[in-house]
C-alpha positions as a Markdown table, in Angstrom:
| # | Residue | x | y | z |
|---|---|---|---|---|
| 1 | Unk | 0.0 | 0.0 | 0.0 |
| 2 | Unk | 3.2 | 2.4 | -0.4 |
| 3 | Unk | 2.1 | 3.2 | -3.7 |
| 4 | Unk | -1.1 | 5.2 | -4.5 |
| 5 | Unk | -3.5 | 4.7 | -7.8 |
| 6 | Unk | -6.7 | 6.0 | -8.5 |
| 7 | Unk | -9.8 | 4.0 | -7.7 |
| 8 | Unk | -12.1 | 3.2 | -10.8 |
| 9 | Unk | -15.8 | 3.9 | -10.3 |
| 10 | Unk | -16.6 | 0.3 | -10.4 |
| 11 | Unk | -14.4 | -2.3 | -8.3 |
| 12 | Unk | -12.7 | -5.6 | -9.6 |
| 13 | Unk | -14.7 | -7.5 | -7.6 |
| 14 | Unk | -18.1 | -5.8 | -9.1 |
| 15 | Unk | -16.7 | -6.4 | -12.6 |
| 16 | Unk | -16.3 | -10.3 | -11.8 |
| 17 | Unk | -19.7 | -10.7 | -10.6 |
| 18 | Unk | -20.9 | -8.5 | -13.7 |
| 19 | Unk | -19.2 | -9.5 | -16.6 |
| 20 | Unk | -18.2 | -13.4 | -17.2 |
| 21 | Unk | -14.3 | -14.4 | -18.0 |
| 22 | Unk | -14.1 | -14.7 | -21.6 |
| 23 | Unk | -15.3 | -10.7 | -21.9 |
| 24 | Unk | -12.7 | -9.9 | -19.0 |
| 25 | Unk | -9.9 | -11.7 | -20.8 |
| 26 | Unk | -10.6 | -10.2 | -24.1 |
| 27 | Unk | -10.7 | -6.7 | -22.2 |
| 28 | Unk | -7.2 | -7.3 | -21.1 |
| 29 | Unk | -6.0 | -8.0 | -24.4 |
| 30 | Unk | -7.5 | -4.8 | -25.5 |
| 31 | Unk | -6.1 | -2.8 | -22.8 |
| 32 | Unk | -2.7 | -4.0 | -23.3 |
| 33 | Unk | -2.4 | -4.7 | -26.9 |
| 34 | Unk | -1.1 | -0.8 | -27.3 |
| 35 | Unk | 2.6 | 0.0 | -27.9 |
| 36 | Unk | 4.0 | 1.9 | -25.7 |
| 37 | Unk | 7.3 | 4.5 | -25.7 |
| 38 | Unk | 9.7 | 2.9 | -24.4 |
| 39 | Unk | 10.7 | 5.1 | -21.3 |
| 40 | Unk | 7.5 | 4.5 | -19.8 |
| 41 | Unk | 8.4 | 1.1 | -18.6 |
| 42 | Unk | 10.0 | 3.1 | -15.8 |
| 43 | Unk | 7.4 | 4.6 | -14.5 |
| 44 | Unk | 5.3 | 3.5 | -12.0 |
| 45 | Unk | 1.7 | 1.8 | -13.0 |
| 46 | Unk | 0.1 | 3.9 | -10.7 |
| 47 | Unk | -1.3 | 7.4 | -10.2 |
| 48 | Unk | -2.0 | 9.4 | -7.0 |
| 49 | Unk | -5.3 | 8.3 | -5.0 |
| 50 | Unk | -6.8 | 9.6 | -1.8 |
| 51 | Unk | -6.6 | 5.4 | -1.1 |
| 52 | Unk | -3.9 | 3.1 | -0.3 |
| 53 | Unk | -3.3 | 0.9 | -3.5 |
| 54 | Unk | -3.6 | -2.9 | -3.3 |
| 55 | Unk | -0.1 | -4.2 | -4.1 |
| 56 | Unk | 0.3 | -6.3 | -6.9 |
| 57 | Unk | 3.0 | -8.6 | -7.8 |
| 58 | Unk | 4.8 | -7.9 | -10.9 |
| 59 | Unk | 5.5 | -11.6 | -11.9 |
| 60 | Unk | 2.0 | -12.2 | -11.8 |
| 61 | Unk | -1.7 | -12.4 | -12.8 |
| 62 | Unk | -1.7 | -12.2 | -16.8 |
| 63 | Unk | -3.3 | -8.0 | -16.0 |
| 64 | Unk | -4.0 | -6.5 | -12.6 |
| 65 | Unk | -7.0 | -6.2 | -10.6 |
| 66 | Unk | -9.4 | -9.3 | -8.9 |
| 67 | Unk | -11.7 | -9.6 | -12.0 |
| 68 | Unk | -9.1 | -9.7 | -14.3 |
| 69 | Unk | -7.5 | -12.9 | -11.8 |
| 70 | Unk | -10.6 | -14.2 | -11.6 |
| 71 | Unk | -10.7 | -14.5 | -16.1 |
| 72 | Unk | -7.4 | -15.8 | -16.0 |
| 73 | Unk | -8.5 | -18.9 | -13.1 |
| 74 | Unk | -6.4 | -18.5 | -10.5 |
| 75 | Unk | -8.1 | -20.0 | -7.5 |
| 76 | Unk | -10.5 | -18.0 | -5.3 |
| 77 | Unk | -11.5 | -19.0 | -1.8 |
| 78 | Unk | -14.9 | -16.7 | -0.4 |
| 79 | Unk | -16.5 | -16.9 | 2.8 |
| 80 | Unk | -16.3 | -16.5 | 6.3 |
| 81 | Unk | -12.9 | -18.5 | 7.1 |
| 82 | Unk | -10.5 | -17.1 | 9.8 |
| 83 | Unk | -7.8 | -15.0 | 8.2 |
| 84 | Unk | -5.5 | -16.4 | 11.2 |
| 85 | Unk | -6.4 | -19.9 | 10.6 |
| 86 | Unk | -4.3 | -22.8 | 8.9 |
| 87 | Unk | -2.8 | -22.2 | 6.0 |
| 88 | Unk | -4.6 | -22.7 | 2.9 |
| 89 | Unk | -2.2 | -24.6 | 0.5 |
| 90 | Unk | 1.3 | -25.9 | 1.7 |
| 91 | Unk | 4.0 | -23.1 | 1.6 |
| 92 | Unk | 6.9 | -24.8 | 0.5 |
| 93 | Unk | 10.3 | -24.5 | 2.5 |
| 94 | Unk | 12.9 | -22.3 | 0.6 |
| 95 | Unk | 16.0 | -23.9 | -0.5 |
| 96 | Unk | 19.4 | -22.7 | 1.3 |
| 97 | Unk | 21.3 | -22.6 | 4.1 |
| 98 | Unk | 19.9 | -21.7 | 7.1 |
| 99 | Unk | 22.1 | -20.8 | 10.4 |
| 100 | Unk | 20.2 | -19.7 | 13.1 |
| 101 | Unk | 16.7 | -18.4 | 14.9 |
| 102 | Unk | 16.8 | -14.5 | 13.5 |
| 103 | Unk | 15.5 | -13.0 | 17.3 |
| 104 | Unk | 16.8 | -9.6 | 16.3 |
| 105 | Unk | 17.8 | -7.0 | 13.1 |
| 106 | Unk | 21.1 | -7.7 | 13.3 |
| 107 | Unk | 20.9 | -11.3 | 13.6 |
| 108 | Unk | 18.6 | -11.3 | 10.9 |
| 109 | Unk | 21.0 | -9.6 | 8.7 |
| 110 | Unk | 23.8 | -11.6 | 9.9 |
| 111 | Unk | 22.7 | -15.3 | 9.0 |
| 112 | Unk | 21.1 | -14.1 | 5.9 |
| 113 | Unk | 24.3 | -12.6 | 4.7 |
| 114 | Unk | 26.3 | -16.0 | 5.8 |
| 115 | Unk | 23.7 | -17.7 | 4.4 |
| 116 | Unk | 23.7 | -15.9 | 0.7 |
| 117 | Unk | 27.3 | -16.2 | 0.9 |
| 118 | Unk | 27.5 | -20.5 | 1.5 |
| 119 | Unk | 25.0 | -20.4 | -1.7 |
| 120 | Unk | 25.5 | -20.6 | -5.3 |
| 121 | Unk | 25.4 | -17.6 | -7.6 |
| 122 | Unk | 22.1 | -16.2 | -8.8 |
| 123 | Unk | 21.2 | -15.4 | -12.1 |
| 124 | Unk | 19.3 | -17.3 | -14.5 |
| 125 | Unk | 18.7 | -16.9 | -17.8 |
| 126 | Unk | 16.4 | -15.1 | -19.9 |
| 127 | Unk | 14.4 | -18.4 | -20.7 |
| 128 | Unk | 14.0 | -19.8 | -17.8 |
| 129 | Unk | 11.1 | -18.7 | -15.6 |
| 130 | Unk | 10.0 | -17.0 | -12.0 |
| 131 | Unk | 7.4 | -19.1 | -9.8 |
| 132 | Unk | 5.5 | -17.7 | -7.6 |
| 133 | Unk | 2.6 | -19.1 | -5.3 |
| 134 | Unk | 0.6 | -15.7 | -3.8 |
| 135 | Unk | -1.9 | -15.9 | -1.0 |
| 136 | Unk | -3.7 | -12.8 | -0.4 |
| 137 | Unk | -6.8 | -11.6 | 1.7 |
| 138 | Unk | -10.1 | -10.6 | 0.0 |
| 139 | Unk | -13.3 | -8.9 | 1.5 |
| 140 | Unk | -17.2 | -10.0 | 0.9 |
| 141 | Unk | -17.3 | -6.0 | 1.5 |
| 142 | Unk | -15.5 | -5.7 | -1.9 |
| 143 | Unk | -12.0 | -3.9 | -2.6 |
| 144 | Unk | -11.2 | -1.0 | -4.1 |
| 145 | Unk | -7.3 | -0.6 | -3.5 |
| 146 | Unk | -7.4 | -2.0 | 0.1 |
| 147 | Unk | -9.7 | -4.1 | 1.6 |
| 148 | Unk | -13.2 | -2.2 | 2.8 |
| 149 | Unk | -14.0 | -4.9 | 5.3 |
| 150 | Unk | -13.2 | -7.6 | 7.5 |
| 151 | Unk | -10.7 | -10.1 | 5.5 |
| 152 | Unk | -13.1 | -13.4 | 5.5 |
| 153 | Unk | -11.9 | -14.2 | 2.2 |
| 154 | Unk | -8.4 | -15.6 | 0.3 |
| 155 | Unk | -7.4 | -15.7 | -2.9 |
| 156 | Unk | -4.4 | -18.0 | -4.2 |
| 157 | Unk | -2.5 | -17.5 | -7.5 |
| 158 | Unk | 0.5 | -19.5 | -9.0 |
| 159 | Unk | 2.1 | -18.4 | -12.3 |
| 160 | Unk | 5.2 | -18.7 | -14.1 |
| 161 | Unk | 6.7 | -15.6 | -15.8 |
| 162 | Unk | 9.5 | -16.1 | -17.9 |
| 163 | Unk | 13.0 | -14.2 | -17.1 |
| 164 | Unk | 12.5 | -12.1 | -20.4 |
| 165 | Unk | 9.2 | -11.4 | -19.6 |
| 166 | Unk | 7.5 | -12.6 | -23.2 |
| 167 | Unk | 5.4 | -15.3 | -21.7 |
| 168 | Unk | 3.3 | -16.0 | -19.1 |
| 169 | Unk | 1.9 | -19.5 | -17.7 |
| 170 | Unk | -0.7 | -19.8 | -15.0 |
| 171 | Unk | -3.1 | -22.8 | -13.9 |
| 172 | Unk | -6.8 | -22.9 | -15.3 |
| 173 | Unk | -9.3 | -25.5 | -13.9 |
| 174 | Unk | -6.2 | -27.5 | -12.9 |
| 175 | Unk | -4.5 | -27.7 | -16.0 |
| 176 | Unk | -1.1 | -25.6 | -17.5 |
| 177 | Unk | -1.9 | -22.6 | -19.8 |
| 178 | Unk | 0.9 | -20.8 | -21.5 |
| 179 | Unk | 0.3 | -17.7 | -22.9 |
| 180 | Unk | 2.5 | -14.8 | -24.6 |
| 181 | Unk | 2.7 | -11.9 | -22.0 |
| 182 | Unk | 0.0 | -9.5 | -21.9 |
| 183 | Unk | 1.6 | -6.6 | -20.9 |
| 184 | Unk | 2.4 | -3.1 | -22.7 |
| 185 | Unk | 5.0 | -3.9 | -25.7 |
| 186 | Unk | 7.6 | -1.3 | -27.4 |
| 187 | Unk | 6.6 | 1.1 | -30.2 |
| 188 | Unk | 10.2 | 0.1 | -31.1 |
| 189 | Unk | 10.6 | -3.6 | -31.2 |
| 190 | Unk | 7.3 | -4.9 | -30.3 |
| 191 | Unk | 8.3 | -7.0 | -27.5 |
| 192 | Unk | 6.7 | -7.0 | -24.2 |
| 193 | Unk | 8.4 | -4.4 | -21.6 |
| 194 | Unk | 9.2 | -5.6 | -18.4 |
| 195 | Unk | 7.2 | -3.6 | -15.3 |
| 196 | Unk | 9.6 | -2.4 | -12.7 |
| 197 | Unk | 8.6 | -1.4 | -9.2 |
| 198 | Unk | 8.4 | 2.2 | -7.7 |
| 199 | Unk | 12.3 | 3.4 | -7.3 |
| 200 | Unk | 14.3 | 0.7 | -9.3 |
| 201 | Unk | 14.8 | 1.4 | -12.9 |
| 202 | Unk | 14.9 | -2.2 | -13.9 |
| 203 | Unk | 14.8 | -5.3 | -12.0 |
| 204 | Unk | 16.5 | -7.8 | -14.7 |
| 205 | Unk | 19.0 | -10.0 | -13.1 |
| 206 | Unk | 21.4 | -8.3 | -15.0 |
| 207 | Unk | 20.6 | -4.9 | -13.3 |
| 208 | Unk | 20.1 | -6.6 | -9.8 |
| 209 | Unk | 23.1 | -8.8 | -9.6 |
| 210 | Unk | 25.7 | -5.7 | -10.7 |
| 211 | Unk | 24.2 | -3.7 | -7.3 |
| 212 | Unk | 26.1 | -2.9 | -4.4 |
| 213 | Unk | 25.5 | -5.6 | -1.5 |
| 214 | Unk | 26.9 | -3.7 | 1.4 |
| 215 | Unk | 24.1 | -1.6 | 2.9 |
| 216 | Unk | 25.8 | 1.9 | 3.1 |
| 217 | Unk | 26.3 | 1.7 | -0.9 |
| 218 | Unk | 23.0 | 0.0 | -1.4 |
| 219 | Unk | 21.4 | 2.8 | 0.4 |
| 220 | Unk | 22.6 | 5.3 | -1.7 |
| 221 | Unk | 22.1 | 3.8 | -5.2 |
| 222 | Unk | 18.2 | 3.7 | -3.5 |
| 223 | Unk | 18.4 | 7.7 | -2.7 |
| 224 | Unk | 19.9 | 7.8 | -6.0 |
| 225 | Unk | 16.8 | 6.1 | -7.9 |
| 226 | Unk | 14.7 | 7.8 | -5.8 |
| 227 | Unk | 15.8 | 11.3 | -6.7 |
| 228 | Unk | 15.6 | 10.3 | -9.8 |
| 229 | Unk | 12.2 | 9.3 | -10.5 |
| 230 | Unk | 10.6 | 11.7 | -12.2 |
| 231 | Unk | 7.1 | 11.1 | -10.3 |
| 232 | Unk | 8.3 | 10.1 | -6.8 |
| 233 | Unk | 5.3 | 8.0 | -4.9 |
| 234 | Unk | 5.1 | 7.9 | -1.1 |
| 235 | Unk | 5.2 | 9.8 | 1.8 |
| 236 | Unk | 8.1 | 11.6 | 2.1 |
| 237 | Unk | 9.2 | 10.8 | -1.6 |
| 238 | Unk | 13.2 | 10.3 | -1.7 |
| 239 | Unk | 13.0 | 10.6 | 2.3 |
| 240 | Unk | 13.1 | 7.8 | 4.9 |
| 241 | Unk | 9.7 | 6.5 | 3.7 |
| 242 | Unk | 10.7 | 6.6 | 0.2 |
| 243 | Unk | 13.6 | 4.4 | 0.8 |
| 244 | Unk | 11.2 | 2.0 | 2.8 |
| 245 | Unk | 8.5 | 1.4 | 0.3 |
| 246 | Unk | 11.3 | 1.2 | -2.7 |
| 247 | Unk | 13.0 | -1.5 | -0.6 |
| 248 | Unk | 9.3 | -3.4 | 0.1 |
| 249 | Unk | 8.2 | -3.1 | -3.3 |
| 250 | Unk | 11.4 | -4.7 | -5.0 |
| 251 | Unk | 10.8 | -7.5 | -1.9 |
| 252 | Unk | 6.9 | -8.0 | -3.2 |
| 253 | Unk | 8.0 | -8.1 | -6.7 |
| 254 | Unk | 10.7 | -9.4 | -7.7 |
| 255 | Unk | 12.5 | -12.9 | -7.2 |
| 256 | Unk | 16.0 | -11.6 | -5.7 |
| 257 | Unk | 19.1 | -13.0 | -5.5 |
| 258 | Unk | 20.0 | -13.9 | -2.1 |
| 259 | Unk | 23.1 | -11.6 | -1.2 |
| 260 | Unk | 20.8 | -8.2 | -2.7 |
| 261 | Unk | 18.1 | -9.9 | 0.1 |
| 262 | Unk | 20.3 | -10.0 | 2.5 |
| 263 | Unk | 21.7 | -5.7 | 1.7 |
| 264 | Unk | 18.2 | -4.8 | 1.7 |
| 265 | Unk | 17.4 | -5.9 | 5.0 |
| 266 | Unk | 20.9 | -4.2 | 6.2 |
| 267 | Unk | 19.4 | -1.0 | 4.4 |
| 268 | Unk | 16.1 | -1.5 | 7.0 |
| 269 | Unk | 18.1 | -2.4 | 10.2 |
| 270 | Unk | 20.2 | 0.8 | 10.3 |
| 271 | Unk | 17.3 | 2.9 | 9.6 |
| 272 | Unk | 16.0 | 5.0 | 12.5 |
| 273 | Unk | 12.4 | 5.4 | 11.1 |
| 274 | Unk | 12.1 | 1.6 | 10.6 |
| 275 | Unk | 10.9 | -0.6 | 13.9 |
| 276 | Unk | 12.0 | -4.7 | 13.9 |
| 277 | Unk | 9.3 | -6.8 | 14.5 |
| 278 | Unk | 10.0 | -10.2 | 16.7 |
| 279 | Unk | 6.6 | -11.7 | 15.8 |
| 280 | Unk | 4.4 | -11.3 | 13.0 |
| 281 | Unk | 1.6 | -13.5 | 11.8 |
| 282 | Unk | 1.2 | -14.0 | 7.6 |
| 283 | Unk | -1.8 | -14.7 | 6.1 |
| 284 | Unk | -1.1 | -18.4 | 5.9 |
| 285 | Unk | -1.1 | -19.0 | 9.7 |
| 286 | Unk | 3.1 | -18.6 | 10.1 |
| 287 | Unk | 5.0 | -16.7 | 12.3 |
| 288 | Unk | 7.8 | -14.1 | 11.3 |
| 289 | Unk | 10.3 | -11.6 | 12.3 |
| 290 | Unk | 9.6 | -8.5 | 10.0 |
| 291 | Unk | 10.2 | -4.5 | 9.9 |
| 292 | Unk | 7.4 | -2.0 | 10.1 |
| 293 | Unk | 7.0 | 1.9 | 9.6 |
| 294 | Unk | 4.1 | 3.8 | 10.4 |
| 295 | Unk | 2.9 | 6.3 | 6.6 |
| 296 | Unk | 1.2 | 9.0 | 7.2 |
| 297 | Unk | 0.3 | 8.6 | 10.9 |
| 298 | Unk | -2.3 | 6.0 | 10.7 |
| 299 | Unk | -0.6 | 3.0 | 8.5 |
| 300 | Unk | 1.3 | 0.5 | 9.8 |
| 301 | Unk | 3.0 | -1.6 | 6.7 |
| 302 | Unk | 5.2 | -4.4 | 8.2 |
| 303 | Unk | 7.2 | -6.5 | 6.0 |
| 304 | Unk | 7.3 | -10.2 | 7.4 |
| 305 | Unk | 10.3 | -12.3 | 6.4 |
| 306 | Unk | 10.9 | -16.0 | 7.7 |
| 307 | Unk | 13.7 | -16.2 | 10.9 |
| 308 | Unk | 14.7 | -19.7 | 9.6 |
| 309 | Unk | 14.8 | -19.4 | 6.0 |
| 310 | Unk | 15.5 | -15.3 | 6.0 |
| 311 | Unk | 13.1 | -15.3 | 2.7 |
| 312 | Unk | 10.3 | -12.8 | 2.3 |
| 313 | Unk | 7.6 | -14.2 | 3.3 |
| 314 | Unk | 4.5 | -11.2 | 2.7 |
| 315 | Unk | 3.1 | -8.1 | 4.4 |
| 316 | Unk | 0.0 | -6.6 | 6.9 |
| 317 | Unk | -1.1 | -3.5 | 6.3 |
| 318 | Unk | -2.7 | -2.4 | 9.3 |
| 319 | Unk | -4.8 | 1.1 | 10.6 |
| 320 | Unk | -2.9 | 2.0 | 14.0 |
| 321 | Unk | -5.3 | 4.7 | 14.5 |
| 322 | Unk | -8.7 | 6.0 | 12.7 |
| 323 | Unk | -8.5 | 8.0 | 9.6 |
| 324 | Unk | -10.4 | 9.2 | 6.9 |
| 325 | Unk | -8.3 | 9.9 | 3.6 |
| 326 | Unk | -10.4 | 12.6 | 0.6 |
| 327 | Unk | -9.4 | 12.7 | -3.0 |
| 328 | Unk | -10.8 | 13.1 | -6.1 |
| 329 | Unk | -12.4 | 9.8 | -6.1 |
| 330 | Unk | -14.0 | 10.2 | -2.6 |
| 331 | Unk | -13.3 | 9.9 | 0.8 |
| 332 | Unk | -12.2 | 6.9 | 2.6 |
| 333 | Unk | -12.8 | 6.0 | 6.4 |
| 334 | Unk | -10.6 | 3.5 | 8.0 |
| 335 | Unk | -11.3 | 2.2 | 11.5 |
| 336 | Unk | -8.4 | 1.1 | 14.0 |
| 337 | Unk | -7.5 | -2.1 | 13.9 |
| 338 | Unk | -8.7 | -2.3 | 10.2 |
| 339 | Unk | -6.5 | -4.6 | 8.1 |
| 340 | Unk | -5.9 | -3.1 | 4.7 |
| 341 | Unk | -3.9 | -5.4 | 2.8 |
| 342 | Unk | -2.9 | -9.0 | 3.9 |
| 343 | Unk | -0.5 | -10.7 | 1.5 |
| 344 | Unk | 1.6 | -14.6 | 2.0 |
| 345 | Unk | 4.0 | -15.9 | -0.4 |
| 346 | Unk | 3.7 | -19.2 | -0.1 |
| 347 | Unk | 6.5 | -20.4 | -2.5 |
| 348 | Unk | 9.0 | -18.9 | -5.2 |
| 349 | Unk | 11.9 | -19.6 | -7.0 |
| 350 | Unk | 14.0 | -20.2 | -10.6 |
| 351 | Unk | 12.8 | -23.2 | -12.8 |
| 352 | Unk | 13.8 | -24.4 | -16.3 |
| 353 | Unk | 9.7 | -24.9 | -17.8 |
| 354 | Unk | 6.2 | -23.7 | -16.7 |
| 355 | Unk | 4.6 | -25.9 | -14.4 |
| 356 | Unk | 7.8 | -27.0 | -12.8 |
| 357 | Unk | 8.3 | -26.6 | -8.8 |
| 358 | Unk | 11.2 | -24.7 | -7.4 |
């Protein structure tokens, strides 16, 4: 929720219940099938909102937004069920070395940066393809950029992006669909262009293994992007919070290679603004270490990363206090307590073919 968008007059979850899959999939292709200049692949996706925006994982759903997931299969679980509850799917343990319990920042940091070290090099090749199984919380009182009710609902979604970012592959009524990309393509060469989260102006391997691991360097090629942007998003823009939601949306979206994981949390740790968090439950019923801030004096976003395993592991968004947020599409009231955005990933990884389990 660190980045803001505005909030269409109908909701995704209307649109589902309003327009059947076929029409929504063939709207996507329509939406995306223009060319776009090829400097806009840097900027964010979003625009500025009175609302916190619903995060949305880059190597993902085929298009954004709940009825466009809902056209393209991925499974949907509705109802009353326990957000706290057992987890829905089995999360499966990430590969690597671990060390230690992390109990604190700097142990955290410490065993994941042993732990990158002991570990073969990262960087796969630009044919082989990102898995990711997502777990996030849905709302029978509908969303619309964060959720506008109690979370009784979840919403599971496995795909399979390739490392180029061409083609897409995602499960439909159990079975394997593969899919060229449906993102924007280049006026210039027609291929699709890869989406990069707020503050990073790329996230290929290429660009991501040549940065800086230590955190004092890393730190300053994020100020550096930052100040750079030519739209910063987020409280504070290049400040403190800035350098927060630039770290947590390169964490959400991107696959990273183990020693930048390990930096980015060294980046988090030595920030004053940015509390460590010894327990803190995902959406799949598992408990986490995590670092939180507090935006705009009401939202708590807490990053939640296992102690074991030092992978990401999700995010709570959370209302610390009431607050009502007005914008040009409306006005928003958010009680305290009120969870916003709810988010577990449940599995990731590098594989060779679609389909295929890290």
């Amino acid at each position: 929720m660190n980045q803001i968008r505005r909030i269409a007059a109908i909701s995704d979850a209307d649109a589902a219940r309003l327009v059947g899959g076929d029409a929504l999939a063939e709207l996507g292709r329509q939406i995306v099938a223009t060319g776009v200049p090829e400097h806009s692949a840097r900027r964010s996706a979003f625009s500025r909102s009175a609302f916190p925006a619903s995060r949305t994982w880059l190597f993902g759903a085929p298009f954004v937004g709940l009825a466009a997931a809902v056209a393209a299969g991925i499974i949907v679980w509705s109802g009353h069920s326990a957000p706290t509850g057992p987890p829905v799917g089995k999360p499966r343990p990430s590969a690597g070395h671990s060390f230690r319990l992390a109990g604190s920042a700097d142990q955290l940091v410490d065993y994941a940066t042993l732990a990158a070290a002991a570990g073969p090099a990262f960087n796969p090749g630009p044919h082989q393809w990102v898995y990711t199984d997502v777990l996030r919380a849905t709302s029978s009182a509908g969303a619309g950029g964060y959720l506008k009710g109690r979370p009784d609902g979840r919403m599971e979604q496995r795909t399979w992006t390739r490392v180029d970012y061409q083609k897409y592959a995602y499960l439909k009524n159990g079975k394997l669909v593969i899919t060229t990309s449906n993102v924007p393509r280049s006026a210039k060469t027609g291929r699709a262009v890869r989406p990069v989260p707020f503050g990073w102006p790329s996230v290929s391997y290429r660009y991501l293994n040549s940065l800086p691991t230590s955190p004092a360097r890393l730190l300053a090629v994020i100020k550096a992007n930052l100040k750079a942007q030519q739209d910063p998003i987020g409280a504070e823009g290049a400040g403190h919070l800035g350098v927060f939601n630039a770290v947590q949306t390169l964490l959400q979206n991107t696959v990273l290679p183990p020693r930048l994981l390990a930096g980015l949390y060294g980046v988090l740790a030595r920030d004053p603004g940015v509390r460590f968090e010894r327990s803190v439950t995902d959406l799949a019923g598992r408990t986490g270490v995590g670092f939180s801030t507090v935006q705009e004096g009401y939202l708590k976003e807490q990053i939640v990363i296992n102690p074991k395993t030092y992978a990401y592991m999700g995010y709570v968004d959370v209302a610390v206090r009431a607050h009502s947020s007005t914008g040009l599409d409306g006005t928003a009231h958010f009680h305290k307590g009120q969870i916003l955005g709810w988010e577990a990933l449940l599995g990731s990884g590098i594989v060779r073919h679609p389909g295929q389990l890290p």
